[in-house]
């Protein structure tokens, strides 16, 4: 569902299966399926970042935070 969001938001995150998985999980939980929702839905951003911080590498956390700055 959210693989397109990962690609839209940034190629670095799209290349990380961990970040992509977190975006997919957050998207499913919040109903977000596009960049507009991902950028404006605080619940999506919180769930995605919490997931990345808990499950992914430090580099992935940095990439995810950089993605949020692009919104």
PDB file of N, CA and C in Angstrom:
ATOM      1  N   UNK A   1       0.822  -1.202   0.000  1.00  0.00           N
ATOM      2  CA  UNK A   1       0.000   0.000   0.000  1.00  0.00           C
ATOM      3  C   UNK A   1       0.863   1.261   0.000  1.00  0.00           C
ATOM      4  N   UNK A   2       1.855   1.341   0.878  1.00  0.00           N
ATOM      5  CA  UNK A   2       2.597   2.586   1.014  1.00  0.00           C
ATOM      6  C   UNK A   2       3.941   2.606   0.311  1.00  0.00           C
ATOM      7  N   UNK A   3       4.263   1.584  -0.428  1.00  0.00           N
ATOM      8  CA  UNK A   3       5.514   1.640  -1.166  1.00  0.00           C
ATOM      9  C   UNK A   3       5.582   2.889  -2.023  1.00  0.00           C
ATOM     10  N   UNK A   4       4.492   3.322  -2.675  1.00  0.00           N
ATOM     11  CA  UNK A   4       4.555   4.586  -3.409  1.00  0.00           C
ATOM     12  C   UNK A   4       4.884   5.772  -2.508  1.00  0.00           C
ATOM     13  N   UNK A   5       4.391   5.791  -1.268  1.00  0.00           N
ATOM     14  CA  UNK A   5       4.713   6.893  -0.353  1.00  0.00           C
ATOM     15  C   UNK A   5       6.215   6.927  -0.114  1.00  0.00           C
ATOM     16  N   UNK A   6       6.820   5.780   0.125  1.00  0.00           N
ATOM     17  CA  UNK A   6       8.262   5.749   0.357  1.00  0.00           C
ATOM     18  C   UNK A   6       9.003   6.319  -0.846  1.00  0.00           C
ATOM     19  N   UNK A   7       8.572   5.955  -2.031  1.00  0.00           N
ATOM     20  CA  UNK A   7       9.220   6.458  -3.243  1.00  0.00           C
ATOM     21  C   UNK A   7       8.992   7.951  -3.419  1.00  0.00           C
ATOM     22  N   UNK A   8       7.789   8.418  -3.108  1.00  0.00           N
ATOM     23  CA  UNK A   8       7.466   9.844  -3.241  1.00  0.00           C
ATOM     24  C   UNK A   8       8.243  10.671  -2.226  1.00  0.00           C
ATOM     25  N   UNK A   9       8.320  10.193  -0.990  1.00  0.00           N
ATOM     26  CA  UNK A   9       8.953  10.975   0.069  1.00  0.00           C
ATOM     27  C   UNK A   9      10.465  11.038  -0.066  1.00  0.00           C
ATOM     28  N   UNK A  10      11.089  10.009  -0.577  1.00  0.00           N
ATOM     29  CA  UNK A  10      12.538  10.080  -0.733  1.00  0.00           C
ATOM     30  C   UNK A  10      13.144   8.753  -1.090  1.00  0.00           C
ATOM     31  N   UNK A  11      14.083   8.772  -2.002  1.00  0.00           N
ATOM     32  CA  UNK A  11      14.668   7.541  -2.489  1.00  0.00           C
ATOM     33  C   UNK A  11      15.497   6.832  -1.422  1.00  0.00           C
ATOM     34  N   UNK A  12      16.145   7.566  -0.514  1.00  0.00           N
ATOM     35  CA  UNK A  12      16.945   6.922   0.525  1.00  0.00           C
ATOM     36  C   UNK A  12      16.074   6.039   1.389  1.00  0.00           C
ATOM     37  N   UNK A  13      14.949   6.574   1.840  1.00  0.00           N
ATOM     38  CA  UNK A  13      14.051   5.784   2.674  1.00  0.00           C
ATOM     39  C   UNK A  13      13.438   4.649   1.881  1.00  0.00           C
ATOM     40  N   UNK A  14      13.153   4.893   0.619  1.00  0.00           N
ATOM     41  CA  UNK A  14      12.541   3.860  -0.214  1.00  0.00           C
ATOM     42  C   UNK A  14      13.480   2.667  -0.373  1.00  0.00           C
ATOM     43  N   UNK A  15      14.788   2.903  -0.270  1.00  0.00           N
ATOM     44  CA  UNK A  15      15.759   1.824  -0.417  1.00  0.00           C
ATOM     45  C   UNK A  15      15.906   1.020   0.869  1.00  0.00           C
ATOM     46  N   UNK A  16      15.409   1.517   1.982  1.00  0.00           N
ATOM     47  CA  UNK A  16      15.499   0.817   3.251  1.00  0.00           C
ATOM     48  C   UNK A  16      14.235  -0.003   3.471  1.00  0.00           C
ATOM     49  N   UNK A  17      14.394  -1.310   3.517  1.00  0.00           N
ATOM     50  CA  UNK A  17      13.222  -2.157   3.738  1.00  0.00           C
ATOM     51  C   UNK A  17      12.635  -1.925   5.123  1.00  0.00           C
ATOM     52  N   UNK A  18      13.462  -1.541   6.080  1.00  0.00           N
ATOM     53  CA  UNK A  18      12.962  -1.275   7.424  1.00  0.00           C
ATOM     54  C   UNK A  18      12.071  -0.036   7.433  1.00  0.00           C
ATOM     55  N   UNK A  19      12.545   1.055   6.834  1.00  0.00           N
ATOM     56  CA  UNK A  19      11.752   2.286   6.778  1.00  0.00           C
ATOM     57  C   UNK A  19      10.489   2.053   5.961  1.00  0.00           C
ATOM     58  N   UNK A  20      10.616   1.364   4.838  1.00  0.00           N
ATOM     59  CA  UNK A  20       9.452   1.078   4.005  1.00  0.00           C
ATOM     60  C   UNK A  20       8.416   0.282   4.792  1.00  0.00           C
ATOM     61  N   UNK A  21       8.872  -0.687   5.562  1.00  0.00           N
ATOM     62  CA  UNK A  21       7.959  -1.472   6.394  1.00  0.00           C
ATOM     63  C   UNK A  21       7.248  -0.614   7.419  1.00  0.00           C
ATOM     64  N   UNK A  22       7.977   0.308   8.029  1.00  0.00           N
ATOM     65  CA  UNK A  22       7.366   1.202   9.018  1.00  0.00           C
ATOM     66  C   UNK A  22       6.361   2.143   8.364  1.00  0.00           C
ATOM     67  N   UNK A  23       6.686   2.658   7.172  1.00  0.00           N
ATOM     68  CA  UNK A  23       5.743   3.519   6.458  1.00  0.00           C
ATOM     69  C   UNK A  23       4.480   2.745   6.093  1.00  0.00           C
ATOM     70  N   UNK A  24       4.660   1.503   5.682  1.00  0.00           N
ATOM     71  CA  UNK A  24       3.514   0.672   5.319  1.00  0.00           C
ATOM     72  C   UNK A  24       2.626   0.415   6.532  1.00  0.00           C
ATOM     73  N   UNK A  25       3.244   0.083   7.652  1.00  0.00           N
ATOM     74  CA  UNK A  25       2.490  -0.179   8.874  1.00  0.00           C
ATOM     75  C   UNK A  25       1.751   1.071   9.335  1.00  0.00           C
ATOM     76  N   UNK A  26       2.436   2.207   9.344  1.00  0.00           N
ATOM     77  CA  UNK A  26       1.804   3.461   9.765  1.00  0.00           C
ATOM     78  C   UNK A  26       0.687   3.854   8.810  1.00  0.00           C
ATOM     79  N   UNK A  27       0.898   3.646   7.532  1.00  0.00           N
ATOM     80  CA  UNK A  27      -0.130   3.966   6.539  1.00  0.00           C
ATOM     81  C   UNK A  27      -1.365   3.111   6.706  1.00  0.00           C
ATOM     82  N   UNK A  28      -1.160   1.833   6.952  1.00  0.00           N
ATOM     83  CA  UNK A  28      -2.293   0.931   7.163  1.00  0.00           C
ATOM     84  C   UNK A  28      -3.077   1.323   8.408  1.00  0.00           C
ATOM     85  N   UNK A  29      -2.363   1.701   9.455  1.00  0.00           N
ATOM     86  CA  UNK A  29      -3.014   2.052  10.716  1.00  0.00           C
ATOM     87  C   UNK A  29      -3.768   3.378  10.642  1.00  0.00           C
ATOM     88  N   UNK A  30      -3.292   4.292   9.793  1.00  0.00           N
ATOM     89  CA  UNK A  30      -3.885   5.636   9.748  1.00  0.00           C
ATOM     90  C   UNK A  30      -4.690   5.910   8.490  1.00  0.00           C
ATOM     91  N   UNK A  31      -4.608   5.031   7.513  1.00  0.00           N
ATOM     92  CA  UNK A  31      -5.328   5.235   6.257  1.00  0.00           C
ATOM     93  C   UNK A  31      -4.611   6.156   5.285  1.00  0.00           C
ATOM     94  N   UNK A  32      -3.369   6.511   5.563  1.00  0.00           N
ATOM     95  CA  UNK A  32      -2.609   7.381   4.658  1.00  0.00           C
ATOM     96  C   UNK A  32      -2.063   6.568   3.490  1.00  0.00           C
ATOM     97  N   UNK A  33      -2.210   7.123   2.286  1.00  0.00           N
ATOM     98  CA  UNK A  33      -1.685   6.433   1.111  1.00  0.00           C
ATOM     99  C   UNK A  33      -1.047   7.391   0.112  1.00  0.00           C
ATOM    100  N   UNK A  34      -0.832   8.650   0.530  1.00  0.00           N
ATOM    101  CA  UNK A  34      -0.173   9.602  -0.362  1.00  0.00           C
ATOM    102  C   UNK A  34       0.652  10.592   0.456  1.00  0.00           C
ATOM    103  N   UNK A  35       1.460  11.382  -0.252  1.00  0.00           N
ATOM    104  CA  UNK A  35       2.365  12.319   0.420  1.00  0.00           C
ATOM    105  C   UNK A  35       1.607  13.365   1.223  1.00  0.00           C
ATOM    106  N   UNK A  36       0.491  13.846   0.704  1.00  0.00           N
ATOM    107  CA  UNK A  36      -0.280  14.866   1.404  1.00  0.00           C
ATOM    108  C   UNK A  36      -0.692  14.379   2.786  1.00  0.00           C
ATOM    109  N   UNK A  37      -1.207  13.173   2.841  1.00  0.00           N
ATOM    110  CA  UNK A  37      -1.623  12.612   4.127  1.00  0.00           C
ATOM    111  C   UNK A  37      -0.407  12.355   5.019  1.00  0.00           C
ATOM    112  N   UNK A  38       0.636  11.771   4.441  1.00  0.00           N
ATOM    113  CA  UNK A  38       1.830  11.461   5.223  1.00  0.00           C
ATOM    114  C   UNK A  38       2.444  12.714   5.835  1.00  0.00           C
ATOM    115  N   UNK A  39       2.336  13.834   5.136  1.00  0.00           N
ATOM    116  CA  UNK A  39       2.918  15.082   5.627  1.00  0.00           C
ATOM    117  C   UNK A  39       2.012  15.815   6.610  1.00  0.00           C
ATOM    118  N   UNK A  40       0.713  15.611   6.508  1.00  0.00           N
ATOM    119  CA  UNK A  40      -0.209  16.387   7.345  1.00  0.00           C
ATOM    120  C   UNK A  40      -0.782  15.607   8.519  1.00  0.00           C
ATOM    121  N   UNK A  41      -0.701  14.297   8.492  1.00  0.00           N
ATOM    122  CA  UNK A  41      -1.306  13.473   9.534  1.00  0.00           C
ATOM    123  C   UNK A  41      -0.287  13.232  10.648  1.00  0.00           C
ATOM    124  N   UNK A  42      -0.487  13.900  11.768  1.00  0.00           N
ATOM    125  CA  UNK A  42       0.461  13.787  12.885  1.00  0.00           C
ATOM    126  C   UNK A  42       0.534  12.359  13.418  1.00  0.00           C
ATOM    127  N   UNK A  43      -0.586  11.644  13.412  1.00  0.00           N
ATOM    128  CA  UNK A  43      -0.599  10.267  13.886  1.00  0.00           C
ATOM    129  C   UNK A  43       0.271   9.383  12.990  1.00  0.00           C
ATOM    130  N   UNK A  44       0.175   9.584  11.664  1.00  0.00           N
ATOM    131  CA  UNK A  44       1.027   8.839  10.729  1.00  0.00           C
ATOM    132  C   UNK A  44       2.500   9.115  11.034  1.00  0.00           C
ATOM    133  N   UNK A  45       2.857  10.394  11.159  1.00  0.00           N
ATOM    134  CA  UNK A  45       4.260  10.755  11.391  1.00  0.00           C
ATOM    135  C   UNK A  45       4.775  10.152  12.692  1.00  0.00           C
ATOM    136  N   UNK A  46       3.961  10.212  13.745  1.00  0.00           N
ATOM    137  CA  UNK A  46       4.379   9.660  15.035  1.00  0.00           C
ATOM    138  C   UNK A  46       4.552   8.149  14.953  1.00  0.00           C
ATOM    139  N   UNK A  47       3.572   7.469  14.376  1.00  0.00           N
ATOM    140  CA  UNK A  47       3.661   6.010  14.284  1.00  0.00           C
ATOM    141  C   UNK A  47       4.847   5.572  13.434  1.00  0.00           C
ATOM    142  N   UNK A  48       5.057   6.245  12.315  1.00  0.00           N
ATOM    143  CA  UNK A  48       6.167   5.881  11.434  1.00  0.00           C
ATOM    144  C   UNK A  48       7.509   6.105  12.131  1.00  0.00           C
ATOM    145  N   UNK A  49       7.682   7.269  12.768  1.00  0.00           N
ATOM    146  CA  UNK A  49       8.952   7.567  13.427  1.00  0.00           C
ATOM    147  C   UNK A  49       9.183   6.658  14.631  1.00  0.00           C
ATOM    148  N   UNK A  50       8.130   6.399  15.415  1.00  0.00           N
ATOM    149  CA  UNK A  50       8.278   5.482  16.552  1.00  0.00           C
ATOM    150  C   UNK A  50       8.747   4.109  16.081  1.00  0.00           C
ATOM    151  N   UNK A  51       8.153   3.620  15.004  1.00  0.00           N
ATOM    152  CA  UNK A  51       8.531   2.322  14.441  1.00  0.00           C
ATOM    153  C   UNK A  51       9.989   2.332  13.994  1.00  0.00           C
ATOM    154  N   UNK A  52      10.378   3.356  13.258  1.00  0.00           N
ATOM    155  CA  UNK A  52      11.754   3.435  12.758  1.00  0.00           C
ATOM    156  C   UNK A  52      12.734   3.484  13.924  1.00  0.00           C
ATOM    157  N   UNK A  53      12.416   4.259  14.961  1.00  0.00           N
ATOM    158  CA  UNK A  53      13.318   4.368  16.107  1.00  0.00           C
ATOM    159  C   UNK A  53      13.451   3.042  16.847  1.00  0.00           C
ATOM    160  N   UNK A  54      12.380   2.261  16.889  1.00  0.00           N
ATOM    161  CA  UNK A  54      12.408   0.992  17.613  1.00  0.00           C
ATOM    162  C   UNK A  54      13.011  -0.151  16.808  1.00  0.00           C
ATOM    163  N   UNK A  55      12.844  -0.134  15.480  1.00  0.00           N
ATOM    164  CA  UNK A  55      13.183  -1.311  14.680  1.00  0.00           C
ATOM    165  C   UNK A  55      14.331  -1.132  13.694  1.00  0.00           C
ATOM    166  N   UNK A  56      14.700   0.092  13.393  1.00  0.00           N
ATOM    167  CA  UNK A  56      15.651   0.322  12.295  1.00  0.00           C
ATOM    168  C   UNK A  56      16.999   0.837  12.800  1.00  0.00           C
ATOM    169  N   UNK A  57      17.932   0.945  11.888  1.00  0.00           N
ATOM    170  CA  UNK A  57      19.279   1.422  12.213  1.00  0.00           C
ATOM    171  C   UNK A  57      19.285   2.928  12.469  1.00  0.00           C
ATOM    172  N   UNK A  58      20.370   3.398  13.056  1.00  0.00           N
ATOM    173  CA  UNK A  58      20.521   4.838  13.297  1.00  0.00           C
ATOM    174  C   UNK A  58      20.472   5.620  11.989  1.00  0.00           C
ATOM    175  N   UNK A  59      21.060   5.066  10.939  1.00  0.00           N
ATOM    176  CA  UNK A  59      21.030   5.742   9.635  1.00  0.00           C
ATOM    177  C   UNK A  59      19.598   5.859   9.127  1.00  0.00           C
ATOM    178  N   UNK A  60      18.786   4.828   9.357  1.00  0.00           N
ATOM    179  CA  UNK A  60      17.384   4.876   8.948  1.00  0.00           C
ATOM    180  C   UNK A  60      16.612   5.924   9.744  1.00  0.00           C
ATOM    181  N   UNK A  61      16.911   6.045  11.032  1.00  0.00           N
ATOM    182  CA  UNK A  61      16.254   7.063  11.864  1.00  0.00           C
ATOM    183  C   UNK A  61      16.575   8.446  11.313  1.00  0.00           C
ATOM    184  N   UNK A  62      17.830   8.682  10.989  1.00  0.00           N
ATOM    185  CA  UNK A  62      18.232   9.969  10.417  1.00  0.00           C
ATOM    186  C   UNK A  62      17.512  10.220   9.097  1.00  0.00           C
ATOM    187  N   UNK A  63      17.438   9.210   8.247  1.00  0.00           N
ATOM    188  CA  UNK A  63      16.753   9.353   6.955  1.00  0.00           C
ATOM    189  C   UNK A  63      15.275   9.659   7.159  1.00  0.00           C
ATOM    190  N   UNK A  64      14.648   9.001   8.120  1.00  0.00           N
ATOM    191  CA  UNK A  64      13.224   9.232   8.382  1.00  0.00           C
ATOM    192  C   UNK A  64      12.987  10.656   8.886  1.00  0.00           C
ATOM    193  N   UNK A  65      13.858  11.143   9.749  1.00  0.00           N
ATOM    194  CA  UNK A  65      13.722  12.520  10.237  1.00  0.00           C
ATOM    195  C   UNK A  65      13.934  13.517   9.100  1.00  0.00           C
ATOM    196  N   UNK A  66      14.875  13.227   8.212  1.00  0.00           N
ATOM    197  CA  UNK A  66      15.097  14.093   7.048  1.00  0.00           C
ATOM    198  C   UNK A  66      13.868  14.115   6.143  1.00  0.00           C
ATOM    199  N   UNK A  67      13.205  12.980   6.001  1.00  0.00           N
ATOM    200  CA  UNK A  67      11.980  12.920   5.194  1.00  0.00           C
ATOM    201  C   UNK A  67      10.902  13.825   5.762  1.00  0.00           C
ATOM    202  N   UNK A  68      10.761  13.806   7.093  1.00  0.00           N
ATOM    203  CA  UNK A  68       9.742  14.651   7.712  1.00  0.00           C
ATOM    204  C   UNK A  68      10.020  16.127   7.457  1.00  0.00           C
ATOM    205  N   UNK A  69      11.282  16.497   7.369  1.00  0.00           N
ATOM    206  CA  UNK A  69      11.639  17.891   7.097  1.00  0.00           C
ATOM    207  C   UNK A  69      11.270  18.312   5.679  1.00  0.00           C
ATOM    208  N   UNK A  70      11.113  17.348   4.758  1.00  0.00           N
ATOM    209  CA  UNK A  70      10.780  17.653   3.367  1.00  0.00           C
ATOM    210  C   UNK A  70       9.305  17.987   3.168  1.00  0.00           C
ATOM    211  N   UNK A  71       8.499  17.728   4.167  1.00  0.00           N
ATOM    212  CA  UNK A  71       7.057  17.970   4.023  1.00  0.00           C
ATOM    213  C   UNK A  71       6.722  19.446   3.989  1.00  0.00           C
TER     214      UNK A  71
END
